[in-house]
PDB file of C-alpha atoms and ligand atoms in Angstrom:
ATOM      1  CA  MET D   1       5.251 -45.948  -4.253  1.00 71.00           C
ATOM      2  CA  GLU D   2       2.022 -46.501  -5.418  1.00 80.00           C
ATOM      3  CA  LYS D   3       2.822 -49.286  -8.094  1.00 87.00           C
ATOM      4  CA  ALA D   4       4.316 -51.246  -4.844  1.00 88.00           C
ATOM      5  CA  HIS D   5       1.170 -50.684  -3.237  1.00 85.00           C
ATOM      6  CA  GLU D   6      -1.055 -51.779  -5.874  1.00 89.00           C
ATOM      7  CA  GLY D   7      -3.741 -54.202  -5.166  1.00 88.00           C
ATOM      8  CA  TYR D   8      -3.223 -53.868  -1.405  1.00 90.00           C
ATOM      9  CA  GLU D   9      -5.938 -52.264   0.769  1.00 89.00           C
ATOM     10  CA  VAL D  10      -5.240 -49.566   3.156  1.00 88.00           C
ATOM     11  CA  LYS D  11      -4.844 -51.171   6.789  1.00 89.00           C
ATOM     12  CA  ASP D  12      -4.395 -49.154   9.798  1.00 90.00           C
ATOM     13  CA  ILE D  13      -1.240 -50.130  12.231  1.00 88.00           C
ATOM     14  CA  ASP D  14      -1.978 -50.091  15.775  1.00 88.00           C
ATOM     15  CA  GLN D  15       0.586 -48.310  17.995  1.00 84.00           C
ATOM     16  CA  PRO D  16       2.753 -50.533  19.538  1.00 88.00           C
ATOM     17  CA  ALA D  17       2.640 -50.960  23.560  1.00 93.00           C
ATOM     18  CA  GLY D  18       4.969 -48.691  25.359  1.00 95.00           C
ATOM     19  CA  ILE D  19       4.746 -45.717  23.304  1.00 95.00           C
ATOM     20  CA  VAL D  20       3.953 -42.190  24.207  1.00 95.00           C
ATOM     21  CA  LYS D  21       3.596 -38.709  22.327  1.00 95.00           C
ATOM     22  CA  VAL D  22       4.718 -35.832  24.023  1.00 97.00           C
ATOM     23  CA  ALA D  23       4.833 -32.424  23.319  1.00 98.00           C
ATOM     24  CA  VAL D  24       8.491 -30.689  23.256  1.00 98.00           C
ATOM     25  CA  CYS D  25      10.182 -27.598  22.393  1.00 97.00           C
ATOM     26  CA  LYS D  26      11.933 -27.658  19.073  1.00 95.00           C
ATOM     27  CA  ASP D  27      14.899 -25.878  20.237  1.00 92.00           C
ATOM     28  CA  SER D  28      15.487 -27.550  23.673  1.00 94.00           C
ATOM     29  CA  GLY D  29      14.029 -30.991  22.978  1.00 95.00           C
ATOM     30  CA  LYS D  30      12.639 -30.639  26.356  1.00 97.00           C
ATOM     31  CA  LEU D  31       9.128 -30.158  27.710  1.00 98.00           C
ATOM     32  CA  PRO D  32       8.021 -26.731  26.409  1.00 98.00           C
ATOM     33  CA  THR D  33       6.865 -23.708  28.546  1.00 97.00           C
ATOM     34  CA  ALA D  34       4.635 -21.007  27.523  1.00 97.00           C
ATOM     35  CA  LEU D  35       7.368 -18.969  26.174  1.00 97.00           C
ATOM     36  CA  CYS D  36       8.024 -22.046  23.547  1.00 97.00           C
ATOM     37  CA  ALA D  37       4.674 -21.158  21.815  1.00 96.00           C
ATOM     38  CA  ARG D  38       5.850 -17.291  21.864  1.00 95.00           C
ATOM     39  CA  ASP D  39       9.118 -17.937  19.996  1.00 94.00           C
ATOM     40  CA  PRO D  40       9.388 -14.810  17.349  1.00 90.00           C
ATOM     41  CA  ARG D  41       9.243 -17.671  14.746  1.00 92.00           C
ATOM     42  CA  GLY D  42       6.012 -18.875  15.748  1.00 94.00           C
ATOM     43  CA  ASN D  43       4.857 -21.756  17.875  1.00 96.00           C
ATOM     44  CA  ARG D  44       7.973 -24.046  18.729  1.00 96.00           C
ATOM     45  CA  VAL D  45       6.050 -26.874  20.278  1.00 98.00           C
ATOM     46  CA  TYR D  46       5.437 -30.217  18.522  1.00 98.00           C
ATOM     47  CA  GLU D  47       4.604 -33.486  19.379  1.00 97.00           C
ATOM     48  CA  GLU D  48       6.922 -36.601  19.148  1.00 96.00           C
ATOM     49  CA  LEU D  49       6.963 -40.456  19.765  1.00 96.00           C
ATOM     50  CA  PHE D  50       8.937 -41.806  22.459  1.00 96.00           C
ATOM     51  CA  ILE D  51       9.530 -44.929  23.892  1.00 96.00           C
ATOM     52  CA  GLU D  52       8.003 -44.799  27.420  1.00 96.00           C
ATOM     53  CA  GLY D  53      10.545 -44.076  30.098  1.00 96.00           C
ATOM     54  CA  THR D  54      12.768 -42.112  27.544  1.00 97.00           C
ATOM     55  CA  GLN D  55      10.793 -39.020  27.007  1.00 96.00           C
ATOM     56  CA  PRO D  56      12.207 -35.668  28.354  1.00 97.00           C
ATOM     57  CA  THR D  57      11.233 -34.578  31.900  1.00 95.00           C
ATOM     58  CA  GLY D  58      13.045 -31.148  32.356  1.00 97.00           C
ATOM     59  CA  LEU D  59      11.374 -28.255  31.104  1.00 98.00           C
ATOM     60  CA  CYS D  60      12.623 -25.810  28.174  1.00 97.00           C
ATOM     61  CA  GLU D  61      15.087 -23.261  29.680  1.00 95.00           C
ATOM     62  CA  ASN D  62      16.338 -21.972  26.314  1.00 94.00           C
ATOM     63  CA  HIS D  63      13.238 -19.982  25.782  1.00 96.00           C
ATOM     64  CA  VAL D  64      13.446 -16.584  28.127  1.00 95.00           C
ATOM     65  CA  LEU D  65      11.639 -13.617  28.478  1.00 96.00           C
ATOM     66  CA  VAL D  66      13.523 -10.557  28.432  1.00 94.00           C
ATOM     67  CA  GLN D  67      12.419  -6.477  28.648  1.00 95.00           C
ATOM     68  CA  VAL D  68      14.089  -4.523  26.091  1.00 94.00           C
ATOM     69  CA  ASN D  69      13.629  -0.877  24.611  1.00 93.00           C
ATOM     70  CA  ARG D  70      11.439  -1.409  21.771  1.00 93.00           C
ATOM     71  CA  ILE D  71      13.108   1.361  19.707  1.00 92.00           C
ATOM     72  CA  ASN D  72      16.754  -0.049  20.101  1.00 90.00           C
ATOM     73  CA  GLY D  73      16.057  -3.625  21.029  1.00 89.00           C
ATOM     74  CA  LYS D  74      18.306  -3.808  23.751  1.00 92.00           C
ATOM     75  CA  LEU D  75      17.909  -4.792  27.267  1.00 94.00           C
ATOM     76  CA  LYS D  76      16.148  -2.827  29.583  1.00 94.00           C
ATOM     77  CA  THR D  77      18.314  -0.719  31.818  1.00 93.00           C
ATOM     78  CA  ASP D  78      17.242   1.724  34.782  1.00 92.00           C
ATOM     79  CA  ASN D  79      17.408   4.524  32.369  1.00 91.00           C
ATOM     80  CA  THR D  80      15.048   2.899  29.747  1.00 92.00           C
ATOM     81  CA  PRO D  81      11.842   5.114  29.652  1.00 92.00           C
ATOM     82  CA  PRO D  82       9.112   2.956  31.058  1.00 93.00           C
ATOM     83  CA  GLY D  83       6.712   3.474  27.860  1.00 94.00           C
ATOM     84  CA  LEU D  84       9.424   1.971  25.924  1.00 93.00           C
ATOM     85  CA  VAL D  85       9.818  -1.391  27.763  1.00 95.00           C
ATOM     86  CA  GLU D  86       8.602  -4.389  25.791  1.00 95.00           C
ATOM     87  CA  ASP D  87       8.664  -7.908  26.938  1.00 95.00           C
ATOM     88  CA  ARG D  88      10.360 -10.526  24.172  1.00 95.00           C
ATOM     89  CA  VAL D  89      10.688 -14.156  24.011  1.00 95.00           C
ATOM     90  CA  TYR D  90      14.643 -15.018  22.940  1.00 94.00           C
ATOM     91  CA  VAL D  91      16.171 -18.110  22.439  1.00 93.00           C
ATOM     92  CA  LYS D  92      19.425 -18.523  25.022  1.00 92.00           C
ATOM     93  CA  LYS D  93      22.315 -20.525  23.233  1.00 87.00           C
ATOM     94  CA  ALA D  94      25.669 -21.344  24.477  1.00 83.00           C
ATOM     95  CA  ILE D  95      27.383 -20.324  21.550  1.00 84.00           C
ATOM     96  CA  ALA D  96      25.435 -17.777  19.421  1.00 81.00           C
ATOM     97  CA  ASN D  97      26.911 -17.316  15.748  1.00 85.00           C
ATOM     98  CA  PRO D  98      26.195 -14.062  14.069  1.00 87.00           C
ATOM     99  CA  LEU D  99      25.696 -16.027  10.494  1.00 89.00           C
ATOM    100  CA  ALA D 100      23.229 -18.392  11.703  1.00 84.00           C
ATOM    101  CA  LYS D 101      19.859 -18.010  10.496  1.00 84.00           C
ATOM    102  CA  ASP D 102      18.102 -17.806  13.594  1.00 82.00           C
ATOM    103  CA  PHE D 103      21.137 -15.501  15.212  1.00 85.00           C
ATOM    104  CA  GLN D 104      18.138 -12.933  15.367  1.00 85.00           C
ATOM    105  CA  TYR D 105      16.382 -15.087  17.645  1.00 88.00           C
ATOM    106  CA  THR D 106      19.460 -15.708  19.917  1.00 89.00           C
ATOM    107  CA  LEU D 107      19.060 -13.853  23.399  1.00 88.00           C
ATOM    108  CA  ILE D 108      20.537 -10.035  23.391  1.00 83.00           C
ATOM    109  CA  THR D 109      23.360  -9.293  25.573  1.00 83.00           C
ATOM    110  CA  ALA D 110      23.522  -5.515  24.687  1.00 85.00           C
ATOM    111  CA  THR D 111      22.045  -3.181  27.415  1.00 88.00           C
ATOM    112  CA  ASP D 112      20.203  -0.001  26.546  1.00 86.00           C
ATOM    113  CA  ASP D 113      22.264   2.567  26.306  1.00 86.00           C
ATOM    114  CA  THR D 114      19.861   5.325  26.825  1.00 81.00           C
ATOM    115  CA  ALA D 115      21.232   8.169  28.533  1.00 79.00           C
ATOM    116  CA  VAL D 116      19.283   9.698  31.184  1.00 72.00           C
ATOM    117  CA  ALA D 117      18.352  13.170  30.323  1.00 66.00           C
ATOM    118  CA  PRO D 118      21.012  15.560  31.910  1.00 65.00           C
ATOM    119  CA  THR D 119      19.336  17.560  34.892  1.00 69.00           C
ATOM    120  CA  VAL D 120      20.410  20.836  34.910  1.00 73.00           C
ATOM    121  CA  ASP D 121      21.222  23.059  38.150  1.00 76.00           C
ATOM    122  CA  ILE D 122      19.490  26.018  37.906  1.00 74.00           C
ATOM    123  CA  PRO D 123      21.186  28.231  40.791  1.00 73.00           C
ATOM    124  CA  VAL D 124      18.297  30.049  43.050  1.00 75.00           C
ATOM    125  CA  THR D 125      18.733  33.955  42.599  1.00 75.00           C
ATOM    126  CA  PRO D 126      18.589  35.105  46.079  1.00 69.00           C
ATOM    127  CA  THR D 127      15.846  37.390  46.518  1.00 74.00           C
ATOM    128  CA  ILE D 128      16.213  40.828  47.827  1.00 76.00           C
ATOM    129  CA  PRO D 129      15.410  41.379  51.017  1.00 74.00           C
ATOM    130  CA  ILE D 130      12.304  43.701  51.349  1.00 76.00           C
ATOM    131  CA  THR D 131      13.133  46.370  54.194  1.00 78.00           C
ATOM    132  CA  PRO D 132       9.768  47.163  55.690  1.00 74.00           C
ATOM    133  CA  THR D 133       8.674  50.435  55.347  1.00 75.00           C
ATOM    134  CA  THR D 134       7.132  52.434  58.082  1.00 78.00           C
ATOM    135  CA  PRO D 135       3.480  52.979  57.776  1.00 73.00           C
ATOM    136  CA  THR D 136       2.576  56.252  56.693  1.00 74.00           C
ATOM    137  CA  THR D 137      -0.462  57.508  58.950  1.00 77.00           C
ATOM    138  CA  PRO D 138      -3.565  58.399  56.893  1.00 72.00           C
ATOM    139  CA  THR D 139      -4.341  61.770  56.277  1.00 74.00           C
ATOM    140  CA  THR D 140      -7.511  62.774  57.138  1.00 77.00           C
ATOM    141  CA  PRO D 141      -9.673  63.728  54.302  1.00 74.00           C
ATOM    142  CA  THR D 142     -10.238  67.617  53.820  1.00 74.00           C
ATOM    143  CA  THR D 143     -13.988  68.262  53.720  1.00 77.00           C
ATOM    144  CA  PRO D 144     -14.746  70.051  50.242  1.00 76.00           C
ATOM    145  CA  THR D 145     -15.756  73.720  50.364  1.00 76.00           C
ATOM    146  CA  LYS D 146     -18.734  74.486  48.345  1.00 75.00           C
ATOM    147  CA  LYS D 147     -17.917  77.549  46.049  1.00 70.00           C
ATOM    148  CA  THR D 148     -20.443  80.194  45.397  1.00 62.00           C
TER     149      THR D 148
HETATM  150 ZN1  LIG Y   1      11.577 -23.742  24.368  1.00 94.13          ZN
END
């Protein structure tokens, strides 16, 4: 290419009229949401040139935020301990191919199977009723006698 351009000076070409530069999501091709930049692979937003009027108008619906159990990576349920819940961004796909490189970023469907700790019913032992005792009358103390 250098040889072909030999002897020519570098010229900037003006952008033709009617071209617009728009930020789009790499995965959906639509306008990005805040989640597109939070993709686990990194920011999925880039700028693309469009003929004015052909640029996307809808927002990306492929990037979704879900709450998972950070230990097993499964979707949070009511049984997931609150301390293990983590927000993660996934890519929603109509058909997820487990052999595809991006499968690990595809929206998971498995729900957290963490079991709730079983509650043990401890029988309450009945307390033995205490029978009231009749109060004893205090005895009058005897005055000690002095020995001589
Ligand atoms: Zn997106």
